[in-house]
Amino acid sequence: MVRHWHYLLLGYLVLLSPGMWLKAQHRKMQFDHICLKDGLPHSVVAKIIQDKEGFLWFATGNGLARYDGYDFTVYRPDASDPYSIKDANIRNVVQDKAGNLWIATAFEGLNKFDRYREQFTRVNYWGKDQGDRGRPIITSLMADTEGNVWIGTNQGLYCRTPQASKTIRYLSASGWKPSTKTGREICG
């Protein structure tokens, strides 16, 4: 018992310390609502992300919107600009390791946004030989830490690699064909 006196003393001092009796302060959080009158292009938002620069990106039914905390910049198709986004109905948006945004649209597939040039490029991820006719519908989108962009579709999983700038299509272990319904849809 004599050997452990310093532990007893330490315990006694901790109990007497004023910090022990302080109550935890309830942190009051404040939220700001953003709506159409603030510049949001549509009331339906499919996804929101924050990029590496701190901007918020809203995938909406009427364009892709970037919010800097004060104002919105809305990106919509512009027939006179070949570098504009190709569709206004935005379903998903992710940022890759290099800082590029990848945007899944309802009718024009995948778009890549180069934020340094402020330019959009339509990306053919399903195969050049198929054209638009057999284009899979994007159901999910994800960027991994290696810089790959994973594209889940109603016809399987695709991976866009940054090194070769090419797309790899993955089939299930059973080797299903795109025409089969069961298990072909990759959802996020």
Short mmCIF file of C-alpha atoms in Angstrom, two decimals:
data_model
loop_
_atom_site.label_atom_id
_atom_site.label_comp_id
_atom_site.label_asym_id
_atom_site.label_seq_id
_atom_site.Cartn_x
_atom_site.Cartn_y
_atom_site.Cartn_z
CA MET A 1 0.00 0.00 0.00
CA VAL A 2 2.87 2.36 0.78
CA ARG A 3 4.33 1.80 -2.69
CA HIS A 4 1.12 2.96 -4.39
CA TRP A 5 0.66 6.22 -2.48
CA HIS A 6 1.58 8.33 -5.53
CA TYR A 7 -1.33 6.78 -7.51
CA LEU A 8 -3.74 7.65 -4.72
CA LEU A 9 -2.42 11.20 -4.58
CA LEU A 10 -2.74 11.60 -8.35
CA GLY A 11 -6.33 10.31 -8.26
CA TYR A 12 -7.21 12.68 -5.43
CA LEU A 13 -5.75 15.68 -7.34
CA VAL A 14 -7.67 14.77 -10.48
CA LEU A 15 -10.93 14.67 -8.52
CA LEU A 16 -10.25 18.07 -7.04
CA SER A 17 -9.28 19.71 -10.32
CA PRO A 18 -11.76 22.35 -11.54
CA GLY A 19 -11.88 20.86 -15.05
CA MET A 20 -13.59 17.80 -13.67
CA TRP A 21 -16.68 19.76 -12.74
CA LEU A 22 -17.08 21.74 -15.96
CA LYS A 23 -20.08 20.79 -18.01
CA ALA A 24 -19.70 19.96 -21.68
CA GLN A 25 -20.91 22.87 -23.73
CA HIS A 26 -23.68 22.16 -26.19
CA ARG A 27 -22.46 23.25 -29.61
CA LYS A 28 -25.08 25.16 -31.52
CA MET A 29 -24.91 24.50 -35.25
CA GLN A 30 -26.25 26.87 -37.84
CA PHE A 31 -27.31 25.87 -41.34
CA ASP A 32 -27.95 28.05 -44.34
CA HIS A 33 -30.57 26.91 -46.82
CA ILE A 34 -29.74 27.25 -50.49
CA CYS A 35 -32.62 27.40 -52.94
CA LEU A 36 -33.62 28.52 -56.43
CA LYS A 37 -33.70 32.21 -55.50
CA ASP A 38 -30.04 31.91 -54.43
CA GLY A 39 -29.05 30.65 -57.88
CA LEU A 40 -29.41 26.88 -57.54
CA PRO A 41 -30.53 25.84 -61.05
CA HIS A 42 -33.05 23.16 -60.04
CA SER A 43 -34.88 22.08 -56.90
CA VAL A 44 -33.92 18.42 -57.43
CA VAL A 45 -30.27 17.72 -56.55
CA ALA A 46 -28.93 14.25 -57.35
CA LYS A 47 -25.55 14.67 -55.65
CA ILE A 48 -23.38 17.22 -53.85
CA ILE A 49 -19.59 17.00 -53.52
CA GLN A 50 -16.89 19.30 -52.19
CA ASP A 51 -13.79 19.45 -54.39
CA LYS A 52 -10.17 19.83 -53.35
CA GLU A 53 -10.43 23.62 -53.70
CA GLY A 54 -13.39 23.81 -51.32
CA PHE A 55 -16.10 24.49 -53.92
CA LEU A 56 -19.43 22.69 -53.62
CA TRP A 57 -20.71 21.03 -56.81
CA PHE A 58 -24.41 20.28 -57.26
CA ALA A 59 -25.61 17.72 -59.81
CA THR A 60 -29.10 18.94 -60.75
CA GLY A 61 -31.77 18.35 -63.36
CA ASN A 62 -30.94 21.69 -64.98
CA GLY A 63 -27.16 21.84 -65.05
CA LEU A 64 -24.03 21.39 -62.98
CA ALA A 65 -23.65 24.13 -60.37
CA ARG A 66 -20.47 25.26 -58.61
CA TYR A 67 -20.97 27.15 -55.34
CA ASP A 68 -18.20 29.20 -53.74
CA GLY A 69 -20.13 30.01 -50.58
CA TYR A 70 -21.56 33.20 -52.05
CA ASP A 71 -22.51 32.68 -55.70
CA PHE A 72 -23.35 29.91 -58.14
CA THR A 73 -21.75 29.29 -61.51
CA VAL A 74 -24.04 27.06 -63.57
CA TYR A 75 -22.80 24.92 -66.44
CA ARG A 76 -25.35 23.99 -69.12
CA PRO A 77 -25.11 22.85 -72.75
CA ASP A 78 -24.35 25.60 -75.24
CA ALA A 79 -24.62 24.69 -78.94
CA SER A 80 -22.18 27.48 -79.86
CA ASP A 81 -19.50 26.19 -77.45
CA PRO A 82 -17.93 22.79 -78.26
CA TYR A 83 -16.40 22.70 -74.77
CA SER A 84 -19.66 23.11 -72.86
CA ILE A 85 -21.24 20.26 -70.93
CA LYS A 86 -23.22 17.99 -73.25
CA ASP A 87 -26.42 17.54 -71.19
CA ALA A 88 -28.16 19.59 -68.48
CA ASN A 89 -29.66 16.60 -66.66
CA ILE A 90 -26.79 15.74 -64.31
CA ARG A 91 -27.04 12.46 -62.40
CA ASN A 92 -23.68 12.17 -60.63
CA VAL A 93 -20.36 13.95 -60.17
CA VAL A 94 -17.01 12.81 -58.72
CA GLN A 95 -13.51 14.28 -58.57
CA ASP A 96 -10.49 12.20 -59.54
CA LYS A 97 -7.00 12.23 -58.04
CA ALA A 98 -5.81 14.81 -60.62
CA GLY A 99 -8.62 17.20 -59.69
CA ASN A 100 -10.78 16.65 -62.78
CA LEU A 101 -14.53 16.32 -62.40
CA TRP A 102 -16.35 13.41 -64.01
CA ILE A 103 -20.02 14.02 -64.66
CA ALA A 104 -22.65 11.39 -65.46
CA THR A 105 -25.57 12.79 -67.43
CA ALA A 106 -28.96 11.31 -68.19
CA PHE A 107 -28.81 11.47 -71.98
CA GLU A 108 -25.23 12.22 -73.04
CA GLY A 109 -23.26 9.74 -70.95
CA LEU A 110 -19.99 10.74 -69.33
CA ASN A 111 -18.38 14.19 -69.39
CA LYS A 112 -14.98 15.18 -68.01
CA PHE A 113 -14.44 18.73 -66.73
CA ASP A 114 -10.94 20.17 -66.81
CA ARG A 115 -11.18 22.79 -64.08
CA TYR A 116 -7.98 24.55 -65.15
CA ARG A 117 -9.25 25.15 -68.69
CA GLU A 118 -12.94 25.33 -67.70
CA GLN A 119 -13.73 22.87 -70.51
CA PHE A 120 -15.93 19.80 -70.77
CA THR A 121 -15.16 16.78 -72.93
CA ARG A 122 -17.56 13.95 -73.69
CA VAL A 123 -15.93 10.61 -72.87
CA ASN A 124 -16.76 7.44 -74.78
CA TYR A 125 -16.43 4.77 -72.09
CA TRP A 126 -18.39 1.95 -73.76
CA GLY A 127 -16.43 1.39 -76.99
CA LYS A 128 -15.92 3.43 -80.12
CA ASP A 129 -17.38 0.79 -82.42
CA GLN A 130 -20.83 0.85 -80.78
CA GLY A 131 -21.58 4.54 -81.27
CA ASP A 132 -24.41 6.02 -79.21
CA ARG A 133 -26.84 3.26 -80.06
CA GLY A 134 -25.63 0.77 -77.48
CA ARG A 135 -24.46 3.24 -74.86
CA PRO A 136 -25.04 1.93 -71.34
CA ILE A 137 -26.93 4.10 -68.86
CA ILE A 138 -24.70 5.26 -65.99
CA THR A 139 -26.13 4.32 -62.60
CA SER A 140 -23.13 5.10 -60.39
CA LEU A 141 -19.76 6.80 -60.51
CA MET A 142 -16.73 6.57 -58.22
CA ALA A 143 -13.11 7.73 -58.26
CA ASP A 144 -10.52 5.68 -56.37
CA THR A 145 -7.20 6.70 -54.78
CA GLU A 146 -5.24 5.36 -57.77
CA GLY A 147 -6.88 7.88 -60.10
CA ASN A 148 -9.24 5.39 -61.75
CA VAL A 149 -12.84 6.35 -62.43
CA TRP A 150 -15.32 3.49 -61.98
CA ILE A 151 -18.50 3.66 -64.02
CA GLY A 152 -21.40 1.46 -62.94
CA THR A 153 -24.00 0.99 -65.67
CA ASN A 154 -27.07 -1.01 -66.56
CA GLN A 155 -24.74 -3.16 -68.69
CA GLY A 156 -21.90 -3.76 -66.26
CA LEU A 157 -18.88 -2.11 -64.71
CA TYR A 158 -16.30 0.00 -66.54
CA CYS A 159 -13.00 1.42 -65.29
CA ARG A 160 -11.37 4.46 -66.87
CA THR A 161 -7.62 4.37 -66.19
CA PRO A 162 -5.65 7.62 -66.07
CA GLN A 163 -2.35 6.11 -67.24
CA ALA A 164 -3.55 4.78 -70.58
CA SER A 165 -6.63 6.99 -70.82
CA LYS A 166 -8.58 3.92 -71.79
CA THR A 167 -11.61 2.10 -70.46
CA ILE A 168 -11.71 -1.50 -69.27
CA ARG A 169 -15.02 -3.36 -69.14
CA TYR A 170 -15.53 -5.93 -66.42
CA LEU A 171 -17.95 -8.81 -66.67
CA SER A 172 -19.22 -10.86 -63.76
CA ALA A 173 -17.62 -14.19 -62.86
CA SER A 174 -20.46 -15.95 -64.69
CA GLY A 175 -19.62 -13.97 -67.82
CA TRP A 176 -23.11 -12.55 -68.30
CA LYS A 177 -23.91 -10.81 -71.51
CA PRO A 178 -25.25 -7.25 -71.69
CA SER A 179 -28.57 -8.57 -73.00
CA THR A 180 -29.32 -10.48 -69.80
CA LYS A 181 -31.29 -8.66 -67.13
CA THR A 182 -30.25 -10.44 -63.95
CA GLY A 183 -27.33 -8.95 -62.05
CA ARG A 184 -26.07 -6.67 -64.77
CA GLU A 185 -26.84 -3.36 -63.15
CA ILE A 186 -24.18 -1.81 -60.94
CA CYS A 187 -25.77 0.67 -58.55
CA GLY A 188 -24.17 3.08 -56.10
#
